[in-house]
GROMACS .gro file of C-alpha atoms in nm:
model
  178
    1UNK     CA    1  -0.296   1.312   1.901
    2UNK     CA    2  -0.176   1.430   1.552
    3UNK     CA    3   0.167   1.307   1.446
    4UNK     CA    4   0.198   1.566   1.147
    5UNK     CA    5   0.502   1.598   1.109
    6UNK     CA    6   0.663   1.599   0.777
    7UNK     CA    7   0.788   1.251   0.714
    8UNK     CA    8   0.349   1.160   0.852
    9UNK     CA    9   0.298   1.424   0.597
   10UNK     CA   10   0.506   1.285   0.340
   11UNK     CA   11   0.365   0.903   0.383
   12UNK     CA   12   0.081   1.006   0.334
   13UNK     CA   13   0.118   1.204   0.000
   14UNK     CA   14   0.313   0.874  -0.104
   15UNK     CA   15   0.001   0.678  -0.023
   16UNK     CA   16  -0.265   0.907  -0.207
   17UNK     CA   17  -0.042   0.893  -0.510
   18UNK     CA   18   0.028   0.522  -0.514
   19UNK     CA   19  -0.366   0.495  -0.487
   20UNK     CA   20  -0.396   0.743  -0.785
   21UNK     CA   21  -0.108   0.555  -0.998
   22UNK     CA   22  -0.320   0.256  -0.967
   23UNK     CA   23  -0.561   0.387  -1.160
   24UNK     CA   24  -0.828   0.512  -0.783
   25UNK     CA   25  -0.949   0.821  -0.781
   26UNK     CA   26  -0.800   1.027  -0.542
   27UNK     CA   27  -1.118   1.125  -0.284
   28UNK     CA   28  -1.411   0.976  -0.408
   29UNK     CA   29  -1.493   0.661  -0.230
   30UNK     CA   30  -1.549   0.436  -0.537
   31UNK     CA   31  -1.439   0.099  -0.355
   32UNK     CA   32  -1.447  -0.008  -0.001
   33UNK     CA   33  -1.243  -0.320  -0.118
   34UNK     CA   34  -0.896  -0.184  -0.102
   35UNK     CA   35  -0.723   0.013   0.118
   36UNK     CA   36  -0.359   0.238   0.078
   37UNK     CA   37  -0.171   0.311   0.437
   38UNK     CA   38   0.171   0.288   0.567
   39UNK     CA   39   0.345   0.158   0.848
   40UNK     CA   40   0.644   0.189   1.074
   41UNK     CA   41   0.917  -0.019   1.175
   42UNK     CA   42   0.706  -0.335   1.090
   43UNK     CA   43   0.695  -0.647   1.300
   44UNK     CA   44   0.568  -0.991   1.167
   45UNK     CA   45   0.245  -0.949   1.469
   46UNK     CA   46   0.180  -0.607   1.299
   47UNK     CA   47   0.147  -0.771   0.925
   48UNK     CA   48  -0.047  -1.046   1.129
   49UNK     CA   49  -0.318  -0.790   1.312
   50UNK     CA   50  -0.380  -0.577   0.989
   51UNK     CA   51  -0.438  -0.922   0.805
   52UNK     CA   52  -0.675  -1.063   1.054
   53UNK     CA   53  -0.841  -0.717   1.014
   54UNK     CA   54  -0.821  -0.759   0.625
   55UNK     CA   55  -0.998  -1.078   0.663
   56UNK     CA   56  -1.249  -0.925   0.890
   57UNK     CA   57  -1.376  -0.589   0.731
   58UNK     CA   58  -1.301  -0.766   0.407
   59UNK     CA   59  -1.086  -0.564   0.239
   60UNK     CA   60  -0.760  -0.605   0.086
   61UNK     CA   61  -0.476  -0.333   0.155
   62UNK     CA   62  -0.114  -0.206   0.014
   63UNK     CA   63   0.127  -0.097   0.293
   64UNK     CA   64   0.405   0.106   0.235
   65UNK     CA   65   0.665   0.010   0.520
   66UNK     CA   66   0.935   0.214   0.693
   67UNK     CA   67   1.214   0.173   0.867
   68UNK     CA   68   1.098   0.375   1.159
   69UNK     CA   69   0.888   0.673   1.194
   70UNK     CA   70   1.173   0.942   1.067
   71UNK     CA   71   1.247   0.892   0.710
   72UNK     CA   72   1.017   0.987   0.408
   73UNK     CA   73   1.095   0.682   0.198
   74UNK     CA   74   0.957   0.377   0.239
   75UNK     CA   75   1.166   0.057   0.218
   76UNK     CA   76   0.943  -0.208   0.053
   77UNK     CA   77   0.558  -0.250   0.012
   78UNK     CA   78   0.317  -0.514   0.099
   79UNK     CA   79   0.004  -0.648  -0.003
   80UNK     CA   80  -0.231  -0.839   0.237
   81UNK     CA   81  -0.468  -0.980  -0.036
   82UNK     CA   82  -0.791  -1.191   0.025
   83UNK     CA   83  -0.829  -1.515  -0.172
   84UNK     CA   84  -1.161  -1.735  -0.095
   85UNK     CA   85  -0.990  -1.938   0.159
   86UNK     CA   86  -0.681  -1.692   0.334
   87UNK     CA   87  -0.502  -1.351   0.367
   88UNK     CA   88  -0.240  -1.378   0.196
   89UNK     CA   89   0.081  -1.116   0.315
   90UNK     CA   90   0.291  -1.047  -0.006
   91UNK     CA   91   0.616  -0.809  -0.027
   92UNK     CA   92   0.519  -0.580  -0.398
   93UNK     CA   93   0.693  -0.402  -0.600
   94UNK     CA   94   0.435  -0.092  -0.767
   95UNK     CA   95   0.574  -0.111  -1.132
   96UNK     CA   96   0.516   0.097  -1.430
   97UNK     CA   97   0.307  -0.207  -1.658
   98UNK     CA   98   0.344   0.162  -1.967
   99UNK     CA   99   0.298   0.493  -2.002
  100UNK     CA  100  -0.102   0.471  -2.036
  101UNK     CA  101  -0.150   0.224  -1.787
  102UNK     CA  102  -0.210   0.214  -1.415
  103UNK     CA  103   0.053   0.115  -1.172
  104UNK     CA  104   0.031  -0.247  -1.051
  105UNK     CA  105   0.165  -0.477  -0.820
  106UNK     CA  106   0.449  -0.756  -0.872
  107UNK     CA  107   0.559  -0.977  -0.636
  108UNK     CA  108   0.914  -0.986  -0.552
  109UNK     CA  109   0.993  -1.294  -0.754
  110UNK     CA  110   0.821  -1.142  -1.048
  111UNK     CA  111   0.560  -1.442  -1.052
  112UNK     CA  112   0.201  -1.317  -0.967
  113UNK     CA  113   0.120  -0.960  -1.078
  114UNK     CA  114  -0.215  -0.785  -0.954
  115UNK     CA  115  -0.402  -0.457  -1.080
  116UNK     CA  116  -0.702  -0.257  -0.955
  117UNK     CA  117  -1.017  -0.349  -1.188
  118UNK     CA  118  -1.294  -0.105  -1.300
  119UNK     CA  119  -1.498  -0.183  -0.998
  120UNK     CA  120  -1.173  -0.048  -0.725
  121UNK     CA  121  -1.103  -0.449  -0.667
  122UNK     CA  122  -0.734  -0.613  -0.644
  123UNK     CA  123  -0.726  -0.898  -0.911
  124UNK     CA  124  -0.475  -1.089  -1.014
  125UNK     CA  125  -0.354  -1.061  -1.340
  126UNK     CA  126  -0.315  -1.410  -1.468
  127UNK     CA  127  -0.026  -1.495  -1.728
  128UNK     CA  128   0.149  -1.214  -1.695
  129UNK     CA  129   0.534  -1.226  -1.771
  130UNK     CA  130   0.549  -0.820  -1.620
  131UNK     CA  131   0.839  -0.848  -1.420
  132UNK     CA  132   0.936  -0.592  -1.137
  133UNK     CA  133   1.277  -0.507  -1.254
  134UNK     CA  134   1.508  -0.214  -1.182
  135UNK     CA  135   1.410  -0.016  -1.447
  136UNK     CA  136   0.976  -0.095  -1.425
  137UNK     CA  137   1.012  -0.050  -1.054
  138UNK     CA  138   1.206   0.298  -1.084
  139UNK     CA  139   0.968   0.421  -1.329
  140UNK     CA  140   0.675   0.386  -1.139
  141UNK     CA  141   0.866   0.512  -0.809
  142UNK     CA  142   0.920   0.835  -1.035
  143UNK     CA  143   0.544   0.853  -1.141
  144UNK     CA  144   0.410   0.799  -0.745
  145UNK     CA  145   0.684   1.132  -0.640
  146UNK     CA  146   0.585   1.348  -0.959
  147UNK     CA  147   0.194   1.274  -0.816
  148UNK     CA  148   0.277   1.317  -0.466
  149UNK     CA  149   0.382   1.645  -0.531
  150UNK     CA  150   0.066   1.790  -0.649
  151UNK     CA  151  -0.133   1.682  -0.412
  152UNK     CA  152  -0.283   1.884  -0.109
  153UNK     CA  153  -0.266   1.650   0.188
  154UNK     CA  154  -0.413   1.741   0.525
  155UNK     CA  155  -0.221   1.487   0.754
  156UNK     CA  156  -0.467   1.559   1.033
  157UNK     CA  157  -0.505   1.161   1.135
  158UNK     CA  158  -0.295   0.928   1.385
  159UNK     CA  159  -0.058   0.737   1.257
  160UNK     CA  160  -0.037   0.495   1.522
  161UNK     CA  161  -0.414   0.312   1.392
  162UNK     CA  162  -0.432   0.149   1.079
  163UNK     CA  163  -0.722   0.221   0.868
  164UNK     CA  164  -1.038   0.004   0.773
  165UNK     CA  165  -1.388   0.035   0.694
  166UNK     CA  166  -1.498  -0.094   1.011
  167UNK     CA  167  -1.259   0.126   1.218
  168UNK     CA  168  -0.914   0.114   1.376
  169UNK     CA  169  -0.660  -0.087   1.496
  170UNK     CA  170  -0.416   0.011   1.761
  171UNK     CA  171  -0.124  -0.037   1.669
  172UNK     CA  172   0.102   0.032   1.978
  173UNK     CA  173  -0.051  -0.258   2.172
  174UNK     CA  174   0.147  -0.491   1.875
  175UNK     CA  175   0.509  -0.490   1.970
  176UNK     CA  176   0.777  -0.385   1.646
  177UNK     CA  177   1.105  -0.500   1.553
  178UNK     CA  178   1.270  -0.286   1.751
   0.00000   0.00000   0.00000
């Protein structure tokens, strides 16, 4: 089944240019490590499934989530970030760190900030007083819709599965908020 319809389409464009913002290439597989998707009318079991899946095919991921499966816009993004010893599920802001630099990731008190590396890995940016403020955060929603609109997505895939290395998971078995 192929849910293309123009909010899928739009997700993921948003997706593809948060993953370019970030400083990833936009189609060559560079990294397995990290993962960009989106999701729908979230549910704490959904976060919990896609981490357990994190944890499994080893890969860390950035979620845009919606409100449900008809607007374009997401409402907040997530993180589920692997540490030596758990998943970790944190709500991110993407924020504009400067012109030059790639997008990263603040967490919603402002107190741990993570980037992409060189090598397409999540790392934690250590010391950093970046803060994900009004004006940081709007900037770099500005930079992911300018991208987004240049690029040439073919929204052929199911947006009901969530996205790893080692395959899919199904997400209509895990029940939503609604």
């Amino acid at each position: 089944m192929n849910n293309a319809t123009p909010a899928v389409t739009a997700r993921l464009k948003t997706s593809m240019a948060l993953r370019k913002q970030m400083g990833m290439p936009l189609n060559a597989i560079v990294s397995d490590a990290i993962t960009f998707a989106s999701l729908d009318a979230p549910s704490e079991p959904m976060l919990r499934a896609m981490a357990g899946k994190a944890y499994e095919e080893r890969q860390d991921a950035v979620l845009a989530l919606y409100r449900d499966r008809h607007v374009e816009d997401p409402h907040c993004y997530v993180l589920i970030y692997r540490t030596a010893t758990s998943v970790q599920v944190l709500q991110v802001d993407p924020v504009d760190a400067g012109k030059a630099q790639p997008l990263v990731l603040v967490t919603e008190t402002g107190g741990r900030v993570f980037q992409i590396d060189e090598r397409g890995v999540v790392r934690e940016r250590i010391g950093s007083t970046l803060v994900a403020d009004k004006r940081n955060r709007a900037r770099a929603l500005k930079r992911i819709a300018k991208e987004a609109e240049g690029i040439d997505a073919d929204p052929a895939w199911e947006a009901t599965h969530y996205g790893l290395k080692g395959g899919a998971v199904d997400l209509t078995t895990v029940p939503s908020m609604h």
